[in-house]
GROMACS .gro file of C-alpha atoms in nm:
model
  434
    1MET     CA    1   4.616  -1.053  15.026
    2ASP     CA    2   4.602  -1.381  14.905
    3ARG     CA    3   4.865  -1.561  14.677
    4CYS     CA    4   4.778  -1.443  14.300
    5THR     CA    5   4.955  -1.613  14.085
    6PRO     CA    6   4.938  -1.498  13.653
    7GLY     CA    7   4.909  -1.830  13.483
    8TYR     CA    8   4.871  -1.669  13.087
    9LEU     CA    9   4.748  -1.969  12.936
   10ILE     CA   10   4.898  -2.239  13.188
   11LEU     CA   11   4.580  -2.295  13.366
   12ASP     CA   12   4.634  -2.547  13.541
   13GLN     CA   13   4.432  -2.464  13.888
   14ILE     CA   14   4.161  -2.342  13.590
   15GLY     CA   15   3.858  -2.572  13.599
   16ARG     CA   16   3.574  -2.551  13.281
   17ASP     CA   17   3.347  -2.372  13.604
   18THR     CA   18   3.575  -2.165  13.720
   19MET     CA   19   3.498  -1.797  13.709
   20THR     CA   20   3.616  -1.527  13.459
   21VAL     CA   21   3.709  -1.203  13.542
   22ALA     CA   22   3.703  -0.944  13.238
   23ILE     CA   23   3.891  -0.502  13.282
   24ILE     CA   24   3.740  -0.320  13.051
   25GLY     CA   25   3.743   0.070  13.010
   26ARG     CA   26   3.895   0.338  12.784
   27PRO     CA   27   4.247   0.447  12.776
   28ASN     CA   28   4.370   0.525  13.057
   29VAL     CA   29   4.191   0.465  13.316
   30GLY     CA   30   4.420   0.216  13.433
   31LYS     CA   31   4.309  -0.123  13.378
   32SER     CA   32   4.631  -0.321  13.337
   33THR     CA   33   4.778  -0.146  13.686
   34ILE     CA   34   4.443  -0.233  13.795
   35PHE     CA   35   4.498  -0.641  13.654
   36ASN     CA   36   4.813  -0.620  13.800
   37ARG     CA   37   4.736  -0.551  14.187
   38ILE     CA   38   4.474  -0.855  14.126
   39VAL     CA   39   4.733  -1.085  14.000
   40GLY     CA   40   4.997  -0.914  14.266
   41ARG     CA   41   5.220  -0.850  13.999
   42ARG     CA   42   5.308  -0.720  13.729
   43ILE     CA   43   5.223  -0.914  13.413
   44SER     CA   44   4.994  -0.646  13.184
   45ILE     CA   45   5.260  -0.328  13.046
   46VAL     CA   46   5.162  -0.015  13.231
   47HIS     CA   47   5.251   0.333  13.019
   48PRO     CA   48   5.087   0.628  13.066
   49THR     CA   49   5.023   0.660  12.662
   50PRO     CA   50   4.587   0.614  12.575
   51GLY     CA   51   4.581   0.179  12.343
   52VAL     CA   52   4.917   0.007  12.505
   53THR     CA   53   4.774  -0.269  12.628
   54ARG     CA   54   4.678  -0.383  12.299
   55ASP     CA   55   4.608  -0.785  12.356
   56ARG     CA   56   4.430  -0.927  12.605
   57VAL     CA   57   4.643  -1.062  12.847
   58PHE     CA   58   4.529  -1.362  13.116
   59ALA     CA   59   4.643  -1.504  13.427
   60TYR     CA   60   4.474  -1.599  13.747
   61GLY     CA   61   4.344  -1.487  14.102
   62GLU     CA   62   4.407  -1.671  14.453
   63TRP     CA   63   4.123  -1.489  14.692
   64GLN     CA   64   3.954  -1.723  15.004
   65ASP     CA   65   4.126  -1.992  14.875
   66LYS     CA   66   3.953  -1.909  14.562
   67ILE     CA   67   4.050  -1.917  14.216
   68PHE     CA   68   3.964  -1.672  13.949
   69GLY     CA   69   4.080  -1.637  13.576
   70ILE     CA   70   4.153  -1.282  13.474
   71PHE     CA   71   4.147  -1.065  13.128
   72ASP     CA   72   4.346  -0.808  13.108
   73THR     CA   73   4.214  -0.564  12.763
   74GLY     CA   74   4.299  -0.250  12.566
   75GLY     CA   75   4.143   0.005  12.641
   76PHE     CA   76   3.803   0.075  12.460
   77TRP     CA   77   3.765   0.389  12.166
   78PRO     CA   78   3.543   0.379  11.871
   79ASP     CA   79   3.758   0.518  11.598
   80LYS     CA   80   3.863   0.411  11.201
   81LYS     CA   81   4.254   0.329  11.315
   82ILE     CA   82   4.260  -0.070  11.270
   83LEU     CA   83   4.412  -0.078  11.619
   84PHE     CA   84   4.128   0.000  11.802
   85LYS     CA   85   3.862  -0.171  11.625
   86GLU     CA   86   4.115  -0.531  11.725
   87ILE     CA   87   4.106  -0.386  12.031
   88GLU     CA   88   3.673  -0.305  12.034
   89ASP     CA   89   3.668  -0.662  11.891
   90GLN     CA   90   3.844  -0.796  12.149
   91ILE     CA   91   3.655  -0.703  12.466
   92GLN     CA   92   3.378  -0.841  12.317
   93LEU     CA   93   3.495  -1.174  12.266
   94ALA     CA   94   3.652  -1.040  12.633
   95ILE     CA   95   3.283  -0.983  12.803
   96GLU     CA   96   3.156  -1.316  12.565
   97GLU     CA   97   3.403  -1.537  12.729
   98SER     CA   98   3.396  -1.388  13.119
   99ASP     CA   99   3.107  -1.388  13.388
  100LEU     CA  100   3.193  -1.079  13.572
  101ILE     CA  101   3.268  -0.769  13.430
  102LEU     CA  102   3.503  -0.474  13.603
  103LEU     CA  103   3.388  -0.160  13.394
  104VAL     CA  104   3.713   0.082  13.510
  105ILE     CA  105   3.608   0.470  13.501
  106ASP     CA  106   3.864   0.686  13.571
  107GLY     CA  107   3.795   0.851  13.986
  108LYS     CA  108   4.041   1.219  13.825
  109THR     CA  109   3.747   1.316  13.502
  110GLY     CA  110   3.374   1.129  13.641
  111VAL     CA  111   3.251   0.978  13.359
  112THR     CA  112   3.273   0.992  13.037
  113PRO     CA  113   3.020   0.897  12.713
  114LEU     CA  114   3.285   0.634  12.572
  115ASP     CA  115   3.216   0.504  12.945
  116GLU     CA  116   2.837   0.515  12.926
  117ASP     CA  117   2.878   0.303  12.537
  118LEU     CA  118   3.088   0.058  12.792
  119TYR     CA  119   2.865   0.053  13.032
  120ARG     CA  120   2.617  -0.023  12.739
  121MET     CA  121   2.777  -0.273  12.587
  122VAL     CA  122   2.856  -0.438  12.825
  123LYS     CA  123   2.357  -0.480  12.967
  124LYS     CA  124   2.258  -0.597  12.653
  125THR     CA  125   2.488  -0.897  12.728
  126GLY     CA  126   2.322  -0.942  13.070
  127LYS     CA  127   2.652  -1.032  13.215
  128GLN     CA  128   2.688  -0.934  13.632
  129MET     CA  129   2.915  -0.648  13.642
  130LEU     CA  130   3.082  -0.413  13.897
  131ILE     CA  131   3.155  -0.093  13.852
  132LEU     CA  132   3.519   0.059  13.967
  133VAL     CA  133   3.614   0.445  13.997
  134ASN     CA  134   4.008   0.429  14.014
  135LYS     CA  135   4.302   0.628  14.107
  136VAL     CA  136   4.084   0.782  14.404
  137ASP     CA  137   4.348   0.825  14.669
  138ASN     CA  138   4.126   0.901  15.015
  139PRO     CA  139   3.797   0.608  14.880
  140ALA     CA  140   3.692   0.700  15.285
  141ARG     CA  141   3.620   1.051  15.202
  142ALA     CA  142   3.511   1.041  14.830
  143VAL     CA  143   3.170   1.145  14.717
  144TYR     CA  144   3.072   0.995  14.316
  145ASP     CA  145   2.702   1.043  14.190
  146LEU     CA  146   2.798   0.755  14.028
  147PRO     CA  147   2.433   0.748  13.688
  148PHE     CA  148   2.527   0.378  13.747
  149LYS     CA  149   2.272   0.107  13.892
  150ASP     CA  150   2.489  -0.139  13.955
  151LYS     CA  151   2.786  -0.221  14.289
  152SER     CA  152   3.072   0.037  14.244
  153PHE     CA  153   3.375   0.036  14.505
  154MET     CA  154   3.626   0.362  14.491
  155VAL     CA  155   3.970   0.204  14.459
  156SER     CA  156   4.299   0.358  14.434
  157ALA     CA  157   4.525   0.033  14.242
  158VAL     CA  158   4.826   0.268  14.247
  159HIS     CA  159   4.828   0.198  14.652
  160GLY     CA  160   4.582  -0.046  14.656
  161HIS     CA  161   4.312   0.138  14.850
  162GLY     CA  162   3.977  -0.049  14.782
  163PHE     CA  163   4.081  -0.378  14.695
  164TYR     CA  164   4.045  -0.636  14.954
  165GLU     CA  165   3.717  -0.452  14.918
  166LEU     CA  166   3.675  -0.582  14.585
  167LEU     CA  167   3.824  -0.920  14.624
  168ASP     CA  168   3.527  -0.990  14.855
  169GLU     CA  169   3.312  -0.912  14.642
  170ILE     CA  170   3.417  -1.172  14.351
  171ALA     CA  171   3.470  -1.373  14.665
  172ARG     CA  172   3.156  -1.367  14.761
  173GLN     CA  173   2.982  -1.426  14.369
  174ILE     CA  174   3.197  -1.746  14.365
  175THR     CA  175   2.968  -1.992  14.342
  176GLU     CA  176   3.071  -2.408  14.382
  177PRO     CA  177   2.990  -2.613  14.080
  178GLU     CA  178   2.717  -2.906  14.150
  179GLU     CA  179   2.853  -3.235  14.164
  180GLU     CA  180   2.783  -3.372  13.846
  181VAL     CA  181   2.720  -3.722  13.822
  182LYS     CA  182   2.815  -3.938  13.500
  183ASP     CA  183   2.764  -4.271  13.372
  184HIS     CA  184   3.110  -4.244  13.097
  185LEU     CA  185   3.447  -4.244  13.041
  186ARG     CA  186   3.454  -3.890  12.945
  187ILE     CA  187   3.827  -3.957  12.698
  188LEU     CA  188   3.953  -3.557  12.577
  189ILE     CA  189   4.199  -3.492  12.312
  190LEU     CA  190   4.480  -3.246  12.293
  191GLY     CA  191   4.748  -3.197  12.086
  192ARG     CA  192   4.920  -2.852  11.833
  193PRO     CA  193   4.705  -2.732  11.568
  194ASN     CA  194   4.708  -3.001  11.290
  195VAL     CA  195   4.744  -3.325  11.432
  196GLY     CA  196   4.446  -3.555  11.340
  197LYS     CA  197   4.228  -3.471  11.697
  198SER     CA  198   3.864  -3.408  11.422
  199THR     CA  199   4.048  -3.683  11.231
  200LEU     CA  200   4.067  -3.875  11.552
  201LEU     CA  201   3.685  -3.772  11.693
  202ASN     CA  202   3.552  -3.871  11.355
  203ARG     CA  203   3.683  -4.204  11.310
  204LEU     CA  204   3.623  -4.331  11.605
  205THR     CA  205   3.194  -4.229  11.662
  206GLY     CA  206   3.238  -4.329  11.270
  207LYS     CA  207   3.015  -3.977  11.195
  208LYS     CA  208   3.180  -3.654  11.105
  209ARG     CA  209   3.116  -3.458  11.393
  210ALA     CA  210   3.420  -3.218  11.343
  211VAL     CA  211   3.531  -3.048  11.039
  212VAL     CA  212   3.840  -3.163  10.906
  213GLU     CA  213   4.065  -2.817  10.803
  214PRO     CA  214   4.517  -2.921  10.606
  215THR     CA  215   4.407  -2.536  10.769
  216PRO     CA  216   4.553  -2.518  11.135
  217GLY     CA  217   4.241  -2.348  11.416
  218THR     CA  218   3.978  -2.551  11.234
  219THR     CA  219   3.810  -2.654  11.514
  220ARG     CA  220   3.736  -2.377  11.813
  221ASP     CA  221   3.493  -2.465  12.063
  222PRO     CA  222   3.546  -2.857  12.245
  223LEU     CA  223   3.310  -3.095  12.046
  224SER     CA  224   3.203  -3.400  12.175
  225ASP     CA  225   3.021  -3.720  12.118
  226PHE     CA  226   2.977  -4.022  12.231
  227LEU     CA  227   3.037  -4.401  12.149
  228SER     CA  228   3.071  -4.815  12.309
  229PHE     CA  229   3.308  -4.995  12.330
  230ASP     CA  230   3.283  -5.384  12.495
  231ASN     CA  231   3.022  -5.196  12.656
  232LYS     CA  232   3.086  -4.904  12.792
  233PRO     CA  233   3.024  -4.603  12.719
  234ILE     CA  234   3.319  -4.365  12.619
  235GLU     CA  235   3.238  -3.939  12.595
  236ILE     CA  236   3.510  -3.817  12.320
  237ILE     CA  237   3.641  -3.462  12.295
  238ASP     CA  238   3.821  -3.225  12.068
  239THR     CA  239   3.876  -3.029  12.147
  240ALA     CA  240   4.077  -2.687  11.931
  241GLY     CA  241   4.542  -2.728  11.879
  242VAL     CA  242   4.739  -2.582  12.172
  243ARG     CA  243   5.063  -2.384  12.050
  244ARG     CA  244   5.338  -2.245  12.228
  245ARG     CA  245   5.182  -1.870  12.481
  246SER     CA  246   5.448  -1.640  12.161
  247LYS     CA  247   5.281  -1.880  11.859
  248VAL     CA  248   4.871  -1.803  11.953
  249LYS     CA  249   4.802  -1.455  11.667
  250GLY     CA  250   4.461  -1.354  11.750
  251ASP     CA  251   4.151  -1.348  11.993
  252ILE     CA  252   3.986  -1.605  11.847
  253GLU     CA  253   4.310  -1.872  11.842
  254PHE     CA  254   4.326  -1.702  12.208
  255TYR     CA  255   3.992  -1.857  12.342
  256SER     CA  256   4.006  -2.156  12.182
  257VAL     CA  257   4.343  -2.198  12.386
  258LEU     CA  258   4.225  -2.109  12.674
  259ARG     CA  259   3.865  -2.318  12.615
  260ALA     CA  260   4.088  -2.652  12.538
  261LEU     CA  261   4.271  -2.613  12.792
  262LYS     CA  262   4.001  -2.503  13.043
  263MET     CA  263   3.880  -2.905  12.970
  264ILE     CA  264   4.135  -3.070  13.113
  265PRO     CA  265   3.974  -3.106  13.537
  266THR     CA  266   3.644  -3.269  13.357
  267SER     CA  267   3.722  -3.536  13.172
  268ASP     CA  268   3.866  -3.848  13.303
  269LEU     CA  269   4.110  -3.861  13.062
  270VAL     CA  270   4.384  -3.785  12.801
  271ILE     CA  271   4.501  -3.853  12.506
  272LEU     CA  272   4.766  -3.641  12.430
  273LEU     CA  273   4.815  -3.699  12.052
  274PHE     CA  274   5.124  -3.536  11.811
  275ASP     CA  275   5.198  -3.551  11.443
  276ALA     CA  276   5.416  -3.866  11.384
  277VAL     CA  277   5.561  -3.688  11.143
  278GLU     CA  278   5.710  -3.445  11.206
  279GLY     CA  279   5.739  -3.654  11.553
  280PRO     CA  280   5.688  -3.474  11.965
  281VAL     CA  281   5.839  -3.207  12.009
  282LYS     CA  282   5.861  -2.951  12.378
  283GLN     CA  283   5.507  -2.834  12.336
  284ASP     CA  284   5.386  -3.137  12.366
  285LEU     CA  285   5.627  -3.252  12.643
  286ARG     CA  286   5.470  -2.892  12.787
  287LEU     CA  287   5.077  -3.029  12.813
  288ALA     CA  288   5.179  -3.400  12.940
  289GLU     CA  289   5.344  -3.249  13.192
  290LEU     CA  290   5.069  -2.982  13.250
  291ILE     CA  291   4.756  -3.294  13.230
  292PHE     CA  292   4.973  -3.442  13.499
  293MET     CA  293   4.911  -3.149  13.723
  294ARG     CA  294   4.580  -3.155  13.698
  295GLY     CA  295   4.595  -3.533  13.830
  296LYS     CA  296   4.474  -3.693  13.520
  297GLY     CA  297   4.607  -4.014  13.327
  298ILE     CA  298   4.727  -3.986  12.959
  299VAL     CA  299   4.762  -4.185  12.652
  300VAL     CA  300   5.035  -4.098  12.468
  301VAL     CA  301   4.948  -4.059  12.039
  302PRO     CA  302   5.152  -4.067  11.752
  303ASN     CA  303   4.927  -3.983  11.474
  304LYS     CA  304   4.935  -4.062  11.126
  305ILE     CA  305   5.147  -4.359  11.122
  306ASP     CA  306   5.077  -4.520  10.742
  307LEU     CA  307   5.231  -4.248  10.625
  308LEU     CA  308   5.578  -4.348  10.770
  309LYS     CA  309   5.863  -4.685  10.730
  310GLN     CA  310   5.998  -4.902  10.920
  311LYS     CA  311   6.334  -4.696  10.965
  312GLU     CA  312   6.145  -4.370  11.008
  313ARG     CA  313   5.918  -4.595  11.320
  314GLU     CA  314   6.219  -4.679  11.515
  315ASN     CA  315   6.335  -4.320  11.512
  316LEU     CA  316   6.020  -4.268  11.617
  317LYS     CA  317   5.965  -4.400  11.900
  318LYS     CA  318   6.363  -4.330  12.018
  319ALA     CA  319   6.221  -3.987  12.007
  320THR     CA  320   5.902  -4.083  12.126
  321ARG     CA  321   6.103  -4.206  12.461
  322ARG     CA  322   6.334  -3.907  12.474
  323ILE     CA  323   6.085  -3.634  12.473
  324PHE     CA  324   5.890  -3.727  12.754
  325SER     CA  325   6.089  -3.973  12.967
  326SER     CA  326   6.040  -3.730  13.283
  327ILE     CA  327   5.619  -3.877  13.264
  328PRO     CA  328   5.712  -4.245  13.391
  329ASN     CA  329   5.571  -4.494  13.175
  330CYS     CA  330   5.471  -4.269  12.982
  331PRO     CA  331   5.141  -4.540  12.777
  332VAL     CA  332   5.200  -4.467  12.345
  333VAL     CA  333   5.029  -4.597  12.162
  334GLU     CA  334   5.116  -4.578  11.711
  335ILE     CA  335   4.771  -4.535  11.550
  336SER     CA  336   4.638  -4.388  11.243
  337ALA     CA  337   4.282  -4.182  11.238
  338LYS     CA  338   4.240  -4.123  10.879
  339LYS     CA  339   4.282  -4.515  10.791
  340GLY     CA  340   4.161  -4.647  11.178
  341THR     CA  341   4.431  -4.828  11.260
  342ASN     CA  342   4.538  -4.992  11.559
  343LEU     CA  343   4.174  -4.729  11.723
  344ASP     CA  344   4.051  -5.035  11.957
  345ILE     CA  345   4.417  -5.124  12.096
  346LEU     CA  346   4.436  -4.752  12.207
  347LEU     CA  347   4.095  -4.709  12.355
  348LYS     CA  348   4.120  -5.061  12.530
  349ARG     CA  349   4.496  -4.851  12.646
  350CYS     CA  350   4.215  -4.566  12.764
  351PHE     CA  351   4.027  -4.812  13.006
  352SER     CA  352   4.325  -4.984  13.160
  353VAL     CA  353   4.502  -4.660  13.227
  354TYR     CA  354   4.185  -4.543  13.352
  355GLU     CA  355   4.100  -4.768  13.635
  356GLN     CA  356   4.496  -4.811  13.678
  357GLY     CA  357   4.471  -4.431  13.892
  358GLN     CA  358   4.143  -4.561  14.090
  359LYS     CA  359   4.222  -4.910  14.273
  360MET     CA  360   4.360  -4.840  14.636
  361VAL     CA  361   4.667  -5.085  14.794
  362ALA     CA  362   4.577  -5.232  15.098
  363LEU     CA  363   4.745  -5.087  15.387
  364GLU     CA  364   4.952  -5.478  15.445
  365VAL     CA  365   5.052  -5.492  15.066
  366LEU     CA  366   5.194  -5.063  15.092
  367LYS     CA  367   5.405  -5.220  15.429
  368ASP     CA  368   5.572  -5.557  15.315
  369ILE     CA  369   5.643  -5.273  15.027
  370SER     CA  370   5.769  -4.987  15.238
  371THR     CA  371   6.059  -5.276  15.434
  372THR     CA  372   6.232  -5.298  15.068
  373ILE     CA  373   6.250  -4.964  14.967
  374PRO     CA  374   6.567  -4.765  15.083
  375PRO     CA  375   6.565  -4.515  15.326
  376PRO     CA  376   6.574  -4.134  15.240
  377PRO     CA  377   6.959  -3.998  15.271
  378GLY     CA  378   7.081  -3.927  15.657
  379LYS     CA  379   6.929  -3.969  15.980
  380ASN     CA  380   6.510  -3.926  15.856
  381ARG     CA  381   6.334  -4.226  15.882
  382ILE     CA  382   5.958  -4.288  15.682
  383HIS     CA  383   5.746  -4.477  15.997
  384SER     CA  384   5.477  -4.546  15.720
  385ILE     CA  385   5.352  -4.585  15.377
  386LYS     CA  386   4.912  -4.535  15.292
  387GLN     CA  387   4.680  -4.459  15.009
  388ILE     CA  388   4.360  -4.197  15.036
  389SER     CA  389   4.271  -4.099  14.740
  390ALA     CA  390   4.203  -4.251  14.404
  391GLY     CA  391   4.203  -4.067  14.129
  392PRO     CA  392   4.493  -4.012  14.071
  393PRO     CA  393   4.635  -4.159  14.317
  394VAL     CA  394   4.740  -3.988  14.706
  395PHE     CA  395   4.985  -4.093  14.889
  396GLU     CA  396   5.035  -4.061  15.239
  397VAL     CA  397   5.375  -4.051  15.374
  398ARG     CA  398   5.436  -3.991  15.688
  399SER     CA  399   5.878  -3.953  15.773
  400ASP     CA  400   6.121  -3.780  16.002
  401GLU     CA  401   6.150  -3.479  15.840
  402ARG     CA  402   6.049  -3.309  15.510
  403LEU     CA  403   6.221  -3.520  15.192
  404PRO     CA  404   6.457  -3.391  14.952
  405ASP     CA  405   6.243  -3.347  14.589
  406ASN     CA  406   6.486  -3.650  14.465
  407TYR     CA  407   6.387  -3.885  14.707
  408ILE     CA  408   6.006  -3.827  14.617
  409LYS     CA  409   6.108  -3.818  14.269
  410PHE     CA  410   6.258  -4.190  14.318
  411LEU     CA  411   5.920  -4.316  14.551
  412LYS     CA  412   5.694  -4.232  14.278
  413ARG     CA  413   5.866  -4.458  14.032
  414LYS     CA  414   5.911  -4.753  14.304
  415LEU     CA  415   5.540  -4.677  14.369
  416ARG     CA  416   5.461  -4.706  14.000
  417HIS     CA  417   5.677  -4.992  13.949
  418TYR     CA  418   5.488  -5.185  14.179
  419PHE     CA  419   5.183  -5.156  14.162
  420ASN     CA  420   5.208  -5.006  13.763
  421PHE     CA  421   5.070  -4.709  13.779
  422SER     CA  422   5.134  -4.642  13.448
  423GLY     CA  423   4.999  -4.242  13.277
  424GLN     CA  424   4.894  -4.211  13.536
  425PRO     CA  425   5.002  -3.875  13.845
  426ILE     CA  426   5.121  -4.031  14.182
  427ILE     CA  427   5.075  -3.745  14.402
  428ILE     CA  428   5.274  -3.809  14.745
  429LYS     CA  429   5.175  -3.552  15.078
  430GLU     CA  430   5.370  -3.590  15.342
  431ARG     CA  431   5.346  -3.536  15.735
  432CYS     CA  432   5.581  -3.495  15.891
  433ARG     CA  433   5.712  -3.434  16.270
  434THR     CA  434   5.960  -3.166  16.270
   0.00000   0.00000   0.00000
């Protein structure tokens, strides 16, 4: 089986156009075992007691070099008890958020009225659906007269039977998105809840585009609007607040966070906003690292500086440098979205960071620079460095042997220093002789 990697809320390979799959079914039909089999790791709890999977679980899988997101949901069981009502609501949300539905049926008990209820629930949405008959130990000999016309698969999640065919079908349904043609800079505003993202969108656009409330979680879906700055068009996108996985509560917040993170690959640049009064925290750094992993430029923006005294602003600068020390030359612009302070400076810096990421360094210049860079330790030698693409800048390094990780970091720092790739991730691809 191809590599399948879990990534609950850490969507470093998921984009807005990535197909998402939801696994649904009544309790104890093997949904979590199927989920674990597809992602290649035990993430969901597997237990014969109905209702063990109470929360939706998300991961991503890969098959035939195609990435897809996948949800595991709780077992559907219409009941007046609060727990099962919550699970029913959760399944409905999972169906709405997904492109493909896997309806799991217990092959030992056959189709039940509950299975038919779920089938009708999906059919009402018009979503694509595959029927999985699970717990079939010998799929080649299994014969089932299913009342459903949708494509079906005989599988055994415990033994792995039928999963190559299932994953082939999932991969077949993944279509490559059309290349988007745009003539503007797309800036994403990302940050933890209640740091002022919607206020910044409203101030920049001059409209009350987003609802602003002191309660975290007001913004649920990405909101975008356009403005012009120095006769250059910009699209600004506001997103839901992203907090630590352990603090995400409820399905609505879960899917809001999912949508926010899926917007990163579609942007040209990300404004990472945090509350200057509270100061930066490790979650801000995690978001910054995620943005870099997706190959996007970043501007770190402390908001609400109008609430700080001079000494507090000095402490803020120190804390920001400390938290983001692993993001070299990270551009920082302090603002007050409410007062409109430094917003022109912010937009100028955004354009500057974006343009830095688009430049190509001439091969002759890189040859001259490479002679000044100390070689790696030992007998290993670098033979050439050339830039092969931009947005983000990607360099190919030819050497005798694989370069140590610490030397790769050193090389990135040197390239960033020489060519001022401020706020941009640098990607190095190695070509080794041995």
